[in-house]
mmCIF file of C-alpha atoms in Angstrom:
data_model
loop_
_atom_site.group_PDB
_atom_site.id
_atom_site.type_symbol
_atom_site.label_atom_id
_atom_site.label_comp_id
_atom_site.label_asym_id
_atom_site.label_seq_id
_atom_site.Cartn_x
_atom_site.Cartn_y
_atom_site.Cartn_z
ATOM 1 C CA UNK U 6 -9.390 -2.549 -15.391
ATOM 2 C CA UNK U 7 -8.593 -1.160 -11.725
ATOM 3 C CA UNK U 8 -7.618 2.103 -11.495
ATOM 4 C CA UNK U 9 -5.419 3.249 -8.337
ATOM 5 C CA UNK U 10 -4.528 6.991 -7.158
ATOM 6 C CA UNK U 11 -2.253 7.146 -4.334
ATOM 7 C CA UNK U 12 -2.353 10.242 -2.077
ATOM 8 C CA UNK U 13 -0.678 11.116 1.243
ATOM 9 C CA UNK U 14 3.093 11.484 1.225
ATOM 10 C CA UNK U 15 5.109 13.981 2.065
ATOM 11 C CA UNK U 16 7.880 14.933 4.245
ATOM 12 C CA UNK U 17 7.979 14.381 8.322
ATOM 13 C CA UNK U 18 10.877 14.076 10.863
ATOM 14 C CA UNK U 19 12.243 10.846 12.574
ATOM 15 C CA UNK U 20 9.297 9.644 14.947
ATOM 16 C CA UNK U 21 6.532 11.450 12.862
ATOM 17 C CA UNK U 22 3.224 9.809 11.178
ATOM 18 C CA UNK U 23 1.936 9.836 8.099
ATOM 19 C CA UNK U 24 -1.388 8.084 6.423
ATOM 20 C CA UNK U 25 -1.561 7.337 3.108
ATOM 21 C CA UNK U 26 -4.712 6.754 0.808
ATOM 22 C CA UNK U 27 -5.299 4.935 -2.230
ATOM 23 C CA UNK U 28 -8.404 4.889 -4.092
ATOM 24 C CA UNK U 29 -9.565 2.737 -6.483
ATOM 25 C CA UNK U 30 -12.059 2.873 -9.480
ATOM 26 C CA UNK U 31 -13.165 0.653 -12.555
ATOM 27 C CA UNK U 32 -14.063 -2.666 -11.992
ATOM 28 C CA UNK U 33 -13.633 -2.425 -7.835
ATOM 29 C CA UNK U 34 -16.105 -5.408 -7.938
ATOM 30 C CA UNK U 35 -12.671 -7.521 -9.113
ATOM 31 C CA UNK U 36 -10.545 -6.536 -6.369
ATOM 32 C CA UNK U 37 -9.287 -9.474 -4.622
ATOM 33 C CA UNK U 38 -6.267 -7.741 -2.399
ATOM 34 C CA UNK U 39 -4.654 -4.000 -2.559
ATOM 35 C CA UNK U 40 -1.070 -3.698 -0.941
ATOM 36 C CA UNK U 41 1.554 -1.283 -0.422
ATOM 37 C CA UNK U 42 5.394 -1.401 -1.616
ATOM 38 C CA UNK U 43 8.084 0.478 -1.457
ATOM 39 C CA UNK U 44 11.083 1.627 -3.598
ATOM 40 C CA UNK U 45 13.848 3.565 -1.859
ATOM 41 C CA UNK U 46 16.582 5.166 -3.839
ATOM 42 C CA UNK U 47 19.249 2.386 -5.621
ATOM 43 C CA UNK U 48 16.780 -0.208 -4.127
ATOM 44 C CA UNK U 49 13.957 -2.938 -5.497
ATOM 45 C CA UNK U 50 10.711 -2.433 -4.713
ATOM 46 C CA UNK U 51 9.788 -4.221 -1.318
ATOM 47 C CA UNK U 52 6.602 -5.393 0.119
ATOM 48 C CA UNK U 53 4.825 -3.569 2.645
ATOM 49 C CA UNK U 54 1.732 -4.678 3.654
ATOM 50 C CA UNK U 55 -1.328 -5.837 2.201
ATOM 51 C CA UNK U 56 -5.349 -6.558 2.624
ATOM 52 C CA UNK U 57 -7.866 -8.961 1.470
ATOM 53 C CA UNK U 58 -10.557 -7.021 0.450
ATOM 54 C CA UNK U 59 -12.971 -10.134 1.703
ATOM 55 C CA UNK U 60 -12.565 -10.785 5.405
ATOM 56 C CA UNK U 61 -10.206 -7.706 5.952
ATOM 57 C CA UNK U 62 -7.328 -10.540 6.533
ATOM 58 C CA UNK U 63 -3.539 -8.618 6.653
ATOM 59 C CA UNK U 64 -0.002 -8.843 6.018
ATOM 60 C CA UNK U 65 2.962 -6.811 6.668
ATOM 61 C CA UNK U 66 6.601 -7.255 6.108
ATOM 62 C CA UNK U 67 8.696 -7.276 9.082
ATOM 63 C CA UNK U 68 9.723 -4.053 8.963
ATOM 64 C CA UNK U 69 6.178 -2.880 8.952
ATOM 65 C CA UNK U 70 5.184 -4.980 12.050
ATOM 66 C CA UNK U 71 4.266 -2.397 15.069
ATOM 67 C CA UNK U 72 4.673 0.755 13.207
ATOM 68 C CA UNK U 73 2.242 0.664 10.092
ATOM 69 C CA UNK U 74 -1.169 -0.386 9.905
ATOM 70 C CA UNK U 75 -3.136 -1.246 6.517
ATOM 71 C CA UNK U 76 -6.804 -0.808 6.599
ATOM 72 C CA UNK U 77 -9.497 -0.346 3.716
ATOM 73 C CA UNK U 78 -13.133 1.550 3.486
ATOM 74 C CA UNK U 79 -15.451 -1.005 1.213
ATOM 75 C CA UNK U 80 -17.898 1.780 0.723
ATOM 76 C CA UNK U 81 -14.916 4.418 -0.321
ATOM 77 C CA UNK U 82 -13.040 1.655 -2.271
ATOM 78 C CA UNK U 83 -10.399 3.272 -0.634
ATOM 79 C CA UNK U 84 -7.310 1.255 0.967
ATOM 80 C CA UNK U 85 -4.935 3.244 3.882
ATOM 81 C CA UNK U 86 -1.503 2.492 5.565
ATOM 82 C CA UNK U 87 -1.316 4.808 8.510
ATOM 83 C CA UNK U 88 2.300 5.065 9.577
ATOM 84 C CA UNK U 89 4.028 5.550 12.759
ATOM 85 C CA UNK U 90 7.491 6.358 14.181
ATOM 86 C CA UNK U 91 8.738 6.474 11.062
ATOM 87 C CA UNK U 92 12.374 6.396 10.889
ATOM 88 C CA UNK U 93 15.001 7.837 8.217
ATOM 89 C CA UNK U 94 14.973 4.723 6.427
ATOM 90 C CA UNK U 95 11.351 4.661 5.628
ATOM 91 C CA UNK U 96 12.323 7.112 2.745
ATOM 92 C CA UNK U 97 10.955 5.887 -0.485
ATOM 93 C CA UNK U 98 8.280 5.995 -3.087
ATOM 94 C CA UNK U 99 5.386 4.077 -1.629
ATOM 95 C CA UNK U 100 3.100 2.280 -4.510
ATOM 96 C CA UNK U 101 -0.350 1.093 -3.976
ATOM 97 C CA UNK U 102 -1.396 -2.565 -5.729
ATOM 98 C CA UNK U 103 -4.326 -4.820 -6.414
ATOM 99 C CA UNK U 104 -4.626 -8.004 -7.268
ATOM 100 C CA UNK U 105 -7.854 -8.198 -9.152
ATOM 101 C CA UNK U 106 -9.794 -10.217 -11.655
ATOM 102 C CA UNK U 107 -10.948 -13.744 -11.994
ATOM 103 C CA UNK U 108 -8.035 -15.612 -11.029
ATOM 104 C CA UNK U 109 -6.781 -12.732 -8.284
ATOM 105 C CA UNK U 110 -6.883 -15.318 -5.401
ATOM 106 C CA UNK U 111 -5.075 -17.778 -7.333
ATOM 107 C CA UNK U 112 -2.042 -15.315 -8.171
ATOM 108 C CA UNK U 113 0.627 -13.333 -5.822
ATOM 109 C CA UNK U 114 1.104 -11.415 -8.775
ATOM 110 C CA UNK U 115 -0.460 -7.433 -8.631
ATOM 111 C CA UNK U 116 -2.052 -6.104 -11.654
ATOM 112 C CA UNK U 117 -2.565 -3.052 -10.990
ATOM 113 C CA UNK U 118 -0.413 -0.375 -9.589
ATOM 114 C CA UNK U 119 -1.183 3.925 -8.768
ATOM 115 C CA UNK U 120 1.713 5.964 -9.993
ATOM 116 C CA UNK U 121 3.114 6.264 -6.716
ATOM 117 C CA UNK U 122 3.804 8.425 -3.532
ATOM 118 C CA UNK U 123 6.929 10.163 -1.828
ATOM 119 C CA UNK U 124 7.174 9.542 1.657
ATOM 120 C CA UNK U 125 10.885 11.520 3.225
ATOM 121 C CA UNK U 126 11.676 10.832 6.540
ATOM 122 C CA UNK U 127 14.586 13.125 7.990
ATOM 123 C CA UNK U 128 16.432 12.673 11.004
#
């Protein structure tokens, strides 16, 4: 099992910043990809961004691209999405994600998720 605590949200005006953390514990060794999604108010949850844990390669959605940045520390098993000029619209619960075990890299399903995050953006 993977273990994920989220950490990080809060409250900032239109144009702010905000990082967010996740760390993970358990069997870390597993971890193929972490990600971030989203779930605003009356909404589905959305993609965000992810990492491969191997190689560092990254994704974002397109709403991501130019404002948010996903990184990871290997040695803090830790995962981040620094965000910038965030806008009112960014408001949602952010989740963190890994993909993990044996056949992680065959899967775009996440089995593991943290309990989530508030991020509220006001304008």
């Amino acid at each position: 099992q993977v273990q994920l605590i989220e950490s990080g949200g809060g409250l900032v005006q239109a144009g702010g910043s905000l990082r967010l953390s996740c760390a993970a514990s358990g069997r870390t060794f597993s971890i193929f990809s972490m990600g971030w999604f989203r779930q605003a108010p009356g909404k589905e949850r959305e993609f965000v961004a992810d990492i491969v844990w191997s190689g560092g390669r990254t994704s974002y959605a397109d709403s991501a691209k130019g404002r948010f940045t996903i990184s990871r520390d290997d040695a803090k098993n830790t995962v981040y999405l620094q965000m910038n000029s965030l806008k009112p619209e960014d408001t949602a619960v952010f989740y963190c994600a890994a993909r993990y075990g044996p056949v992680a890299a065959a899967t775009t399903l996440y089995n593991s998720w943290g309990q989530g995050t508030q991020v509220t953006v006001s304008s």
